[in-house]
Short mmCIF file of C-alpha atoms and ligand atoms in Angstrom, two decimals:
data_model
loop_
_atom_site.label_atom_id
_atom_site.label_comp_id
_atom_site.label_asym_id
_atom_site.label_seq_id
_atom_site.Cartn_x
_atom_site.Cartn_y
_atom_site.Cartn_z
CA MET A 1 -7.34 -43.46 34.62
CA ASN A 2 -4.39 -44.60 32.50
CA SER A 3 -4.30 -44.03 28.77
CA ARG A 4 -5.32 -47.61 27.89
CA GLU A 5 -8.42 -47.37 30.07
CA ARG A 6 -9.24 -44.02 28.56
CA ALA A 7 -8.90 -45.45 25.07
CA SER A 8 -11.26 -48.30 25.90
CA THR A 9 -14.01 -45.97 27.19
CA ALA A 10 -13.67 -43.22 24.56
CA PRO A 11 -16.72 -42.92 22.32
CA VAL A 12 -16.41 -44.87 19.11
CA CYS A 13 -18.09 -44.13 15.76
CA ARG A 14 -21.16 -46.32 15.17
CA LEU A 15 -20.17 -46.61 11.52
CA CYS A 16 -16.40 -46.88 11.21
CA ALA A 17 -15.26 -47.43 14.83
CA GLY A 18 -13.10 -44.30 14.61
CA PRO A 19 -12.71 -41.99 17.63
CA VAL A 20 -15.63 -39.62 18.25
CA ARG A 21 -14.80 -36.27 19.86
CA GLU A 22 -17.60 -34.59 21.78
CA CYS A 23 -18.43 -31.03 20.74
CA VAL A 24 -21.96 -30.09 21.88
CA ASP A 25 -23.64 -30.95 25.18
CA LEU A 26 -27.37 -30.11 25.47
CA GLY A 27 -27.68 -31.65 28.90
CA ARG A 28 -30.36 -33.88 30.37
CA GLN A 29 -33.18 -34.32 27.88
CA PRO A 30 -36.38 -36.36 27.69
CA VAL A 31 -37.82 -38.38 24.78
CA SER A 32 -38.77 -35.46 22.54
CA ASN A 33 -42.17 -36.81 21.44
CA ALA A 34 -43.18 -38.33 24.79
CA PHE A 35 -45.95 -35.83 25.60
CA LEU A 36 -47.18 -37.01 28.95
CA ARG A 37 -50.46 -37.14 30.80
CA PRO A 38 -50.43 -35.04 34.00
CA GLN A 39 -50.71 -38.24 36.10
CA ASP A 40 -47.51 -39.60 34.49
CA VAL A 41 -45.20 -36.86 35.75
CA GLY A 42 -42.25 -38.56 37.45
CA SER A 43 -42.08 -41.56 35.12
CA GLU A 44 -40.17 -40.01 32.20
CA SER A 45 -36.93 -41.34 30.71
CA PHE A 46 -34.04 -38.91 30.35
CA PHE A 47 -30.63 -39.13 28.71
CA ARG A 48 -27.63 -36.89 28.11
CA LEU A 49 -28.01 -35.27 24.71
CA ALA A 50 -24.46 -34.79 23.51
CA VAL A 51 -23.06 -34.76 20.00
CA GLY A 52 -19.61 -35.60 18.69
CA ILE A 53 -17.87 -35.92 15.35
CA CYS A 54 -15.89 -38.92 14.12
CA ALA A 55 -12.28 -38.02 13.43
CA ASP A 56 -12.15 -40.60 10.62
CA CYS A 57 -15.43 -40.53 8.65
CA ALA A 58 -16.76 -37.15 9.93
CA MET A 59 -20.19 -38.55 10.84
CA VAL A 60 -21.78 -36.28 13.45
CA GLN A 61 -23.58 -38.46 15.97
CA GLN A 62 -24.99 -38.57 19.46
CA LEU A 63 -22.91 -40.12 22.19
CA GLU A 64 -25.78 -41.88 23.95
CA ALA A 65 -28.70 -43.46 22.11
CA MET A 66 -32.21 -43.39 23.52
CA PRO A 67 -33.64 -46.89 22.79
CA THR A 68 -36.00 -46.78 19.79
CA SER A 69 -38.57 -48.76 21.79
CA HIS A 70 -38.92 -45.65 24.04
CA MET A 71 -39.35 -43.33 21.07
CA PHE A 72 -41.54 -45.05 18.47
CA ARG A 73 -44.42 -46.55 20.38
CA ALA A 74 -48.06 -47.06 19.47
CA ASP A 75 -48.90 -43.59 20.82
CA TYR A 76 -46.06 -41.73 19.01
CA PRO A 77 -47.89 -38.43 18.35
CA TYR A 78 -45.99 -36.90 15.41
CA ARG A 79 -48.08 -36.60 12.24
CA SER A 80 -46.51 -35.55 8.94
CA SER A 81 -49.83 -34.20 7.70
CA SER A 82 -49.94 -31.44 10.32
CA SER A 83 -48.50 -28.93 7.84
CA ASP A 84 -49.64 -27.90 4.36
CA GLY A 85 -46.01 -27.47 3.32
CA LEU A 86 -45.17 -31.10 4.06
CA ARG A 87 -48.37 -32.24 2.38
CA ARG A 88 -47.36 -30.46 -0.82
CA HIS A 89 -43.80 -31.72 -0.56
CA PHE A 90 -44.73 -35.38 -0.24
CA GLU A 91 -47.26 -35.12 -3.06
CA GLN A 92 -44.44 -33.82 -5.26
CA VAL A 93 -42.11 -36.63 -4.18
CA ALA A 94 -44.81 -39.19 -4.96
CA GLY A 95 -45.40 -37.65 -8.39
CA TRP A 96 -41.70 -37.63 -9.17
CA LEU A 97 -41.24 -41.29 -8.18
CA ARG A 98 -44.35 -42.33 -10.10
CA ASP A 99 -43.25 -40.56 -13.28
CA THR A 100 -39.58 -41.54 -13.25
CA GLU A 101 -39.12 -44.87 -11.44
CA LEU A 102 -42.46 -46.56 -10.81
CA THR A 103 -43.64 -46.66 -14.41
CA ASP A 104 -44.24 -50.41 -14.74
CA PRO A 105 -47.38 -51.77 -13.00
CA ALA A 106 -45.20 -54.52 -11.47
CA ASP A 107 -42.89 -52.01 -9.71
CA LEU A 108 -43.01 -52.03 -5.92
CA VAL A 109 -42.18 -49.08 -3.62
CA VAL A 110 -41.46 -49.54 0.09
CA GLU A 111 -41.46 -46.57 2.47
CA ILE A 112 -39.51 -46.76 5.74
CA GLY A 113 -41.19 -44.60 8.40
CA CYS A 114 -44.31 -43.75 6.37
CA ASN A 115 -46.05 -42.30 9.46
CA ASP A 116 -49.60 -41.22 8.53
CA GLY A 117 -49.17 -42.08 4.87
CA LEU A 118 -48.80 -38.62 3.35
CA MET A 119 -46.54 -39.91 0.54
CA LEU A 120 -48.00 -43.39 0.05
CA ARG A 121 -51.62 -42.37 -0.23
CA THR A 122 -50.79 -40.43 -3.43
CA LEU A 123 -49.00 -43.46 -4.88
CA GLY A 124 -51.75 -45.80 -3.67
CA ALA A 125 -54.40 -43.64 -5.34
CA ALA A 126 -52.38 -43.84 -8.58
CA GLY A 127 -52.48 -47.64 -8.37
CA VAL A 128 -48.78 -48.09 -7.54
CA ARG A 129 -47.86 -51.30 -5.65
CA HIS A 130 -46.62 -50.12 -2.27
CA ILE A 131 -46.12 -50.91 1.38
CA GLY A 132 -45.09 -48.69 4.25
CA VAL A 133 -43.24 -49.91 7.32
CA ASP A 134 -43.69 -47.99 10.56
CA PRO A 135 -43.72 -49.18 14.19
CA SER A 136 -46.00 -46.34 15.38
CA ALA A 137 -49.40 -48.05 15.31
CA GLY A 138 -51.44 -44.85 15.73
CA ALA A 139 -49.76 -43.15 12.77
CA ALA A 140 -50.00 -46.36 10.71
CA GLN A 141 -53.72 -46.55 11.43
CA ALA A 142 -54.12 -43.02 10.08
CA ALA A 143 -52.18 -44.11 6.96
CA ALA A 144 -54.43 -47.14 6.48
CA ALA A 145 -57.50 -44.90 6.80
CA ARG A 146 -56.09 -42.90 3.85
CA GLY A 147 -55.80 -45.99 1.70
CA ALA A 148 -52.09 -46.72 2.22
CA GLU A 149 -50.99 -50.25 3.02
CA VAL A 150 -48.79 -50.35 6.13
CA ARG A 151 -46.95 -52.98 8.10
CA VAL A 152 -46.71 -51.96 11.79
CA ASP A 153 -43.10 -52.93 12.34
CA PHE A 154 -39.52 -51.71 12.47
CA PHE A 155 -37.74 -51.88 9.13
CA ASP A 156 -34.75 -54.16 9.56
CA GLU A 157 -33.19 -57.19 7.91
CA ARG A 158 -35.95 -59.49 9.19
CA SER A 159 -38.94 -57.40 8.07
CA ALA A 160 -37.23 -56.60 4.75
CA ALA A 161 -36.73 -60.31 4.02
CA GLU A 162 -40.36 -61.02 4.84
CA ILE A 163 -41.60 -58.23 2.56
CA ARG A 164 -39.44 -59.55 -0.28
CA ALA A 165 -40.76 -63.08 0.23
CA GLU A 166 -44.35 -61.81 0.16
CA ARG A 167 -44.17 -59.22 -2.61
CA GLY A 168 -40.88 -59.53 -4.46
CA PRO A 169 -38.03 -56.99 -4.60
CA ALA A 170 -38.58 -53.22 -4.46
CA LYS A 171 -37.78 -50.91 -7.36
CA VAL A 172 -37.69 -47.97 -4.93
CA ILE A 173 -37.15 -47.79 -1.20
CA PHE A 174 -38.02 -44.33 0.09
CA SER A 175 -37.63 -42.78 3.51
CA ALA A 176 -37.96 -39.26 4.88
CA ASN A 177 -36.75 -38.07 8.26
CA THR A 178 -36.23 -41.59 9.54
CA ILE A 179 -32.86 -43.04 8.46
CA SER A 180 -30.90 -40.54 10.56
CA HIS A 181 -33.04 -41.57 13.58
CA ILE A 182 -31.73 -45.11 13.71
CA ALA A 183 -28.48 -45.59 15.62
CA ASP A 184 -28.21 -49.23 14.48
CA ILE A 185 -28.13 -48.14 10.88
CA ASP A 186 -26.49 -51.38 9.69
CA GLU A 187 -29.90 -53.03 10.20
CA ILE A 188 -31.38 -50.57 7.71
CA PHE A 189 -28.74 -51.20 5.07
CA ARG A 190 -28.85 -54.97 5.49
CA GLY A 191 -32.62 -54.69 5.03
CA VAL A 192 -32.21 -52.49 1.94
CA ASP A 193 -29.70 -54.97 0.55
CA ARG A 194 -32.21 -57.80 1.01
CA LEU A 195 -35.12 -55.94 -0.50
CA LEU A 196 -33.83 -53.66 -3.26
CA ARG A 197 -33.91 -54.87 -6.87
CA SER A 198 -30.50 -54.92 -8.55
CA ASP A 199 -31.43 -51.83 -10.62
CA GLY A 200 -33.44 -50.17 -7.86
CA ILE A 201 -32.79 -46.99 -5.86
CA PHE A 202 -32.88 -46.16 -2.18
CA VAL A 203 -33.90 -42.51 -1.72
CA PHE A 204 -33.83 -40.83 1.66
CA GLU A 205 -34.29 -37.29 2.91
CA ASP A 206 -32.86 -35.98 6.14
CA ARG A 207 -31.96 -32.67 7.70
CA TYR A 208 -28.62 -31.32 6.48
CA VAL A 209 -25.94 -30.63 9.07
CA ALA A 210 -24.53 -27.72 7.01
CA ASP A 211 -27.90 -25.91 7.27
CA ILE A 212 -28.05 -26.67 10.98
CA ILE A 213 -24.62 -25.15 11.48
CA GLU A 214 -25.13 -22.19 9.15
CA HIS A 215 -28.39 -21.11 10.81
CA ALA A 216 -27.61 -22.32 14.35
CA TYR A 217 -30.61 -24.65 14.27
CA PHE A 218 -29.51 -26.29 17.51
CA ASP A 219 -33.04 -27.48 18.27
CA GLN A 220 -32.76 -29.89 15.35
CA ILE A 221 -30.69 -31.91 17.80
CA TYR A 222 -32.97 -34.19 19.83
CA ASP A 223 -33.16 -37.91 20.60
CA GLU A 224 -34.60 -38.86 17.21
CA HIS A 225 -31.87 -37.15 15.20
CA PHE A 226 -29.17 -39.57 16.19
CA TYR A 227 -27.04 -38.75 13.14
CA LEU A 228 -26.64 -35.31 11.58
CA PHE A 229 -25.85 -36.21 7.99
CA SER A 230 -23.30 -34.55 5.71
CA VAL A 231 -22.65 -35.62 2.12
CA ARG A 232 -19.11 -36.67 3.00
CA ALA A 233 -20.22 -38.91 5.88
CA VAL A 234 -23.20 -40.38 4.01
CA ASP A 235 -21.03 -41.10 0.94
CA ALA A 236 -18.60 -43.06 3.17
CA MET A 237 -21.45 -44.73 5.07
CA VAL A 238 -23.27 -46.10 2.02
CA ALA A 239 -19.98 -47.31 0.51
CA ARG A 240 -19.27 -49.21 3.73
CA PHE A 241 -22.58 -51.03 3.28
CA GLY A 242 -21.83 -51.87 -0.38
CA PHE A 243 -23.83 -49.09 -2.06
CA GLU A 244 -22.99 -45.94 -4.00
CA LEU A 245 -24.25 -42.40 -3.48
CA VAL A 246 -25.29 -41.31 -6.97
CA ASP A 247 -27.23 -38.07 -6.43
CA VAL A 248 -27.88 -35.42 -3.80
CA GLU A 249 -30.49 -32.68 -3.95
CA HIS A 250 -30.86 -29.78 -1.54
CA ILE A 251 -34.50 -29.27 -0.48
CA PRO A 252 -35.97 -26.57 1.80
CA ILE A 253 -37.81 -28.98 4.14
CA HIS A 254 -37.35 -28.54 7.93
CA GLY A 255 -35.01 -25.57 7.43
CA GLY A 256 -32.80 -27.43 4.91
CA SER A 257 -32.54 -31.10 4.07
CA LEU A 258 -30.82 -33.28 1.50
CA ARG A 259 -32.39 -35.96 -0.65
CA TYR A 260 -29.85 -38.74 -1.17
CA THR A 261 -30.19 -41.27 -3.98
CA VAL A 262 -28.29 -44.50 -3.43
CA ALA A 263 -27.88 -47.45 -5.82
CA ARG A 264 -25.80 -50.57 -6.14
CA PRO A 265 -22.27 -49.67 -7.38
CA GLY A 266 -21.98 -49.00 -11.10
CA VAL A 267 -25.70 -49.32 -11.79
CA ARG A 268 -26.48 -45.60 -12.06
CA PRO A 269 -24.25 -42.72 -13.16
CA VAL A 270 -22.86 -40.69 -10.24
CA ARG A 271 -23.84 -37.04 -10.67
CA GLU A 272 -21.05 -34.53 -10.29
CA CYS A 273 -22.97 -32.65 -7.57
CA VAL A 274 -21.92 -35.35 -5.10
CA ALA A 275 -18.22 -34.47 -5.37
CA ARG A 276 -19.03 -30.75 -5.56
CA LEU A 277 -21.01 -30.80 -2.32
CA ILE A 278 -18.26 -32.76 -0.57
CA GLU A 279 -15.79 -30.06 -1.68
CA ASP A 280 -18.14 -27.30 -0.46
CA GLU A 281 -18.41 -29.03 2.91
CA ALA A 282 -14.62 -29.17 3.22
CA ARG A 283 -14.44 -25.45 2.41
CA TYR A 284 -17.00 -24.62 5.12
CA GLY A 285 -15.36 -26.87 7.74
CA ILE A 286 -18.38 -29.19 8.02
CA GLY A 287 -16.10 -32.09 8.93
CA GLU A 288 -14.07 -30.11 11.50
CA HIS A 289 -14.42 -30.46 15.27
CA ASP A 290 -13.74 -26.71 15.75
CA THR A 291 -16.78 -25.77 13.67
CA TYR A 292 -19.00 -27.64 16.12
CA VAL A 293 -17.26 -26.16 19.16
CA ARG A 294 -18.08 -22.69 17.79
CA PHE A 295 -21.65 -23.89 17.18
CA GLY A 296 -21.82 -24.92 20.86
CA GLN A 297 -20.76 -21.40 21.90
CA GLN A 298 -23.47 -19.92 19.69
CA ILE A 299 -26.04 -22.22 21.36
CA ASP A 300 -24.99 -20.94 24.79
CA ARG A 301 -25.58 -17.37 23.63
CA ILE A 302 -29.00 -18.12 22.14
CA GLY A 303 -30.07 -19.92 25.32
CA ALA A 304 -29.00 -17.03 27.57
CA ASP A 305 -30.63 -14.40 25.31
CA LEU A 306 -33.91 -16.32 25.08
CA VAL A 307 -34.22 -16.81 28.84
CA ALA A 308 -33.37 -13.13 29.43
CA LEU A 309 -36.03 -12.00 26.94
CA LEU A 310 -38.74 -14.30 28.31
CA THR A 311 -37.91 -13.28 31.88
CA ASP A 312 -38.10 -9.57 31.00
CA LEU A 313 -41.44 -10.06 29.26
CA ARG A 314 -42.87 -11.99 32.18
CA ASP A 315 -41.66 -9.37 34.66
CA ALA A 316 -43.25 -6.67 32.50
CA GLY A 317 -46.58 -8.54 32.69
CA ARG A 318 -46.61 -9.60 29.01
CA ARG A 319 -48.29 -12.85 27.93
CA VAL A 320 -46.10 -15.22 25.93
CA VAL A 321 -47.47 -18.43 24.40
CA GLY A 322 -45.58 -21.19 22.58
CA TYR A 323 -46.63 -21.97 19.00
CA GLY A 324 -46.14 -25.57 17.78
CA ALA A 325 -45.33 -28.39 20.23
CA THR A 326 -42.46 -29.56 18.06
CA SER A 327 -39.79 -32.08 18.99
CA LYS A 328 -37.45 -29.11 18.64
CA SER A 329 -39.22 -27.36 21.52
CA ALA A 330 -38.16 -30.18 23.86
CA THR A 331 -34.52 -29.35 23.23
CA VAL A 332 -35.07 -25.59 23.62
CA THR A 333 -37.15 -25.74 26.79
CA ASN A 334 -35.07 -28.40 28.55
CA TYR A 335 -31.72 -26.92 27.56
CA CYS A 336 -32.74 -23.39 28.61
CA GLY A 337 -34.81 -24.43 31.64
CA ILE A 338 -37.97 -22.81 30.23
CA GLY A 339 -41.09 -24.01 32.06
CA PRO A 340 -44.72 -22.88 32.46
CA ASP A 341 -43.54 -19.87 34.52
CA LEU A 342 -42.10 -18.34 31.32
CA VAL A 343 -44.33 -20.01 28.70
CA PRO A 344 -47.67 -20.97 30.32
CA TYR A 345 -48.80 -23.16 27.41
CA ILE A 346 -48.05 -24.20 23.83
CA CYS A 347 -50.79 -24.24 21.16
CA ASP A 348 -50.72 -27.10 18.67
CA THR A 349 -53.11 -28.51 16.08
CA THR A 350 -52.25 -32.17 16.76
CA PRO A 351 -55.08 -33.85 18.75
CA GLU A 352 -52.63 -36.50 20.05
CA LYS A 353 -50.54 -33.79 21.79
CA GLN A 354 -53.39 -31.67 23.18
CA GLY A 355 -54.21 -32.02 26.87
CA ARG A 356 -50.75 -33.43 27.50
CA LEU A 357 -47.63 -31.87 29.03
CA SER A 358 -44.48 -31.17 27.05
CA PRO A 359 -41.70 -33.68 27.79
CA GLY A 360 -39.33 -32.65 30.57
CA ALA A 361 -40.47 -29.03 30.83
CA HIS A 362 -44.14 -29.94 31.53
CA ILE A 363 -45.67 -27.03 29.65
CA PRO A 364 -49.36 -27.77 28.93
CA ILE A 365 -50.26 -28.33 25.26
CA ARG A 366 -53.51 -26.68 24.28
CA PRO A 367 -55.58 -26.76 21.07
CA HIS A 368 -54.83 -24.25 18.35
CA GLU A 369 -58.23 -22.58 18.91
CA VAL A 370 -56.99 -21.31 22.29
CA PHE A 371 -54.37 -19.16 20.54
CA ALA A 372 -56.89 -16.48 19.55
CA ASP A 373 -58.88 -16.67 22.78
CA PRO A 374 -57.56 -14.08 23.49
CA TYR A 375 -54.35 -13.58 21.50
CA PRO A 376 -51.21 -13.37 23.64
CA ASP A 377 -48.81 -10.41 23.41
CA TYR A 378 -46.03 -12.62 22.03
CA ALA A 379 -45.85 -16.04 20.40
CA LEU A 380 -42.66 -18.06 20.68
CA LEU A 381 -42.49 -19.86 17.34
CA PHE A 382 -41.18 -23.37 17.99
CA ALA A 383 -42.46 -24.44 14.54
CA TRP A 384 -40.10 -21.96 12.82
CA ASN A 385 -39.60 -24.39 9.93
CA HIS A 386 -43.23 -23.69 8.99
CA ALA A 387 -42.88 -19.92 9.61
CA GLU A 388 -44.23 -18.81 6.24
CA GLU A 389 -47.30 -21.02 6.51
CA VAL A 390 -47.94 -20.13 10.16
CA MET A 391 -47.43 -16.37 9.76
CA ALA A 392 -49.74 -16.28 6.74
CA LYS A 393 -52.38 -18.17 8.70
CA GLU A 394 -52.02 -15.96 11.79
CA ARG A 395 -52.10 -12.54 10.15
CA ARG A 396 -54.83 -11.39 12.53
CA PHE A 397 -52.56 -12.04 15.52
CA VAL A 398 -50.09 -9.46 14.21
CA GLU A 399 -52.85 -7.07 13.11
CA GLN A 400 -54.10 -7.07 16.69
CA GLY A 401 -50.64 -6.08 17.97
CA GLY A 402 -49.13 -9.54 18.56
CA ARG A 403 -45.43 -10.16 17.87
CA TRP A 404 -43.48 -13.29 17.01
CA ILE A 405 -40.38 -14.37 18.91
CA LEU A 406 -37.79 -16.31 16.90
CA TYR A 407 -34.61 -17.73 18.41
CA VAL A 408 -32.56 -19.13 15.53
CA PRO A 409 -30.05 -18.09 14.27
CA HIS A 410 -30.42 -15.48 17.06
CA VAL A 411 -33.11 -14.31 19.44
CA ARG A 412 -35.32 -11.57 18.01
CA ILE A 413 -38.85 -10.16 17.96
CA VAL A 414 -40.42 -9.75 14.50
N1 LIG B 501 -41.62 -39.88 6.98
C1 LIG B 501 -42.43 -39.00 7.80
C2 LIG B 501 -42.30 -39.34 9.30
C3 LIG B 501 -41.01 -39.02 9.94
S1 LIG B 501 -41.05 -39.31 11.70
C4 LIG B 501 -42.06 -37.57 7.57
O1 LIG B 501 -41.02 -37.27 6.98
O2 LIG B 501 -42.80 -36.69 8.00
C5 LIG B 501 -40.16 -40.82 11.79
C6 LIG B 501 -41.03 -42.03 11.56
O3 LIG B 501 -40.17 -43.17 11.48
C7 LIG B 501 -42.00 -42.32 12.70
O4 LIG B 501 -43.31 -42.47 12.20
C8 LIG B 501 -41.44 -43.60 13.32
O5 LIG B 501 -42.44 -44.43 13.88
C9 LIG B 501 -40.74 -44.25 12.15
N2 LIG B 501 -39.63 -45.20 12.46
C10 LIG B 501 -38.71 -45.12 13.43
N3 LIG B 501 -37.86 -46.17 13.36
C11 LIG B 501 -38.25 -46.93 12.31
C12 LIG B 501 -37.78 -48.14 11.73
N4 LIG B 501 -36.72 -48.79 12.20
N5 LIG B 501 -38.45 -48.63 10.67
C13 LIG B 501 -39.52 -47.98 10.16
N6 LIG B 501 -40.00 -46.83 10.66
C14 LIG B 501 -39.38 -46.31 11.72
P1 LIG B 502 -42.58 -30.11 12.94
O1 LIG B 502 -41.85 -28.83 12.97
O2 LIG B 502 -42.96 -30.63 11.61
O3 LIG B 502 -41.84 -31.23 13.69
P2 LIG B 502 -40.71 -31.66 14.68
O4 LIG B 502 -39.94 -30.53 15.28
O5 LIG B 502 -41.45 -32.45 15.71
O6 LIG B 502 -39.92 -32.49 13.76
O7 LIG B 502 -43.89 -30.02 13.86
C1 LIG B 502 -44.78 -29.00 13.72
C2 LIG B 502 -45.69 -28.99 14.92
O8 LIG B 502 -46.39 -27.75 14.92
C3 LIG B 502 -46.74 -30.08 14.89
O9 LIG B 502 -46.97 -30.58 16.20
C4 LIG B 502 -47.98 -29.39 14.38
C5 LIG B 502 -47.78 -27.97 14.82
N1 LIG B 502 -48.33 -26.97 13.92
C6 LIG B 502 -49.36 -26.15 14.39
O10 LIG B 502 -49.80 -26.26 15.54
N2 LIG B 502 -49.87 -25.21 13.53
C7 LIG B 502 -49.43 -25.07 12.26
O11 LIG B 502 -49.93 -24.21 11.50
C8 LIG B 502 -48.37 -25.92 11.80
C9 LIG B 502 -47.82 -25.77 10.41
C10 LIG B 502 -47.84 -26.85 12.67
ZN1 LIG B 503 -16.65 -42.79 11.69
#
């Protein structure tokens, strides 16, 4: 291959067209939420889950995108309301928006990726004009049952224009754990531009790449997390689409996330924390390729240690069960090659996942009630982001001699 050919095939940043250098390769991976029926084994879609960083704008991004039509289908099983922690969080967000931004009865809030309506039901109950947009019909149905109004659709320029024509412009557009999922992010920003009132705000929450790096949360990388946001890269991204990043708040959700507040330029004061966080990121090398190469080496170590531990426990006749059929567990099991021989089943409270097999690794998902019937010797905590809640709920497991296995930032038994 000559250098011109190489240049034409090198990965290019989805945002600024700069060169993207690969740094982490998690191998062949399935659609992380495609829990399959036993009769559907053999029909799964796989892709290479690899991450690179743009040399120009520092956006960390996947090199191959799984089509969203494979990920967010009518039977998408993720439900935000499966944890008390998230329930409390979204009630707080709703209260904050209601008290600060949505004070006039005419104000409209639009939520992108509202899922089962955890946030919108609180606003709906308070009489706030709202609409959620989510393509996952099953989740949207659950939202509607809770009194939230939902449009089963992808948010893009087309749906945003239709919502504006029907209801007028939005004072607030909110989104949690969705914006980073969408490789074609220009559609989102064109939609926001169409729909947002001139004095409105676009608020979105997503996992923070600095937390992922600091705690080696490698399983936060899966198909849906197409971008791993940093303040520097988001600041540049929103500016490219004609907006301004005016505020950033660190929140403890999913092991560490940021809440970004975006407005039209000059409309809202820019808080000094934006520049401070960008400086902190520079100090910690969050925009540097080398940082991610070291992260990749740490992932290799965690994978080897986890497989060694699970193999030893199996050979010693110990029973290990997975706890929480998270999207994260798809990355861990498929990257490490962990199947039902090492983890015979995963317990999960989500009815939509139970009775299915985990994507790629084909570990059976069983109801939460099975966990105590009888308790295993060890529980591999895939839902580590809900550790406090889970460990408080499962005190009896430990009292009866059970132990938890955690694997980030390193493999250990607690
Ligand atoms: N906001 C919830 C759900 C996050 S899961 C929470 O934080 O818990 C991501 C959600 O985004 C899914 O329900 C998915 O169906 C939805 N989604 C994916 N692409 C979307 C798009 N283009 N427009 C609107 N919703 C989308
Ligand atoms: P979560 O970590 O929120 O999501 P993801 O990695 O997919 O983004 O998913 C938590 C999963 O764990 C969800 O399927 C519900 C399950 N769960 C339990 O089974 N028991 C629990 O006590 C909690 C909090 C979650
Ligand atoms: Zn770039």
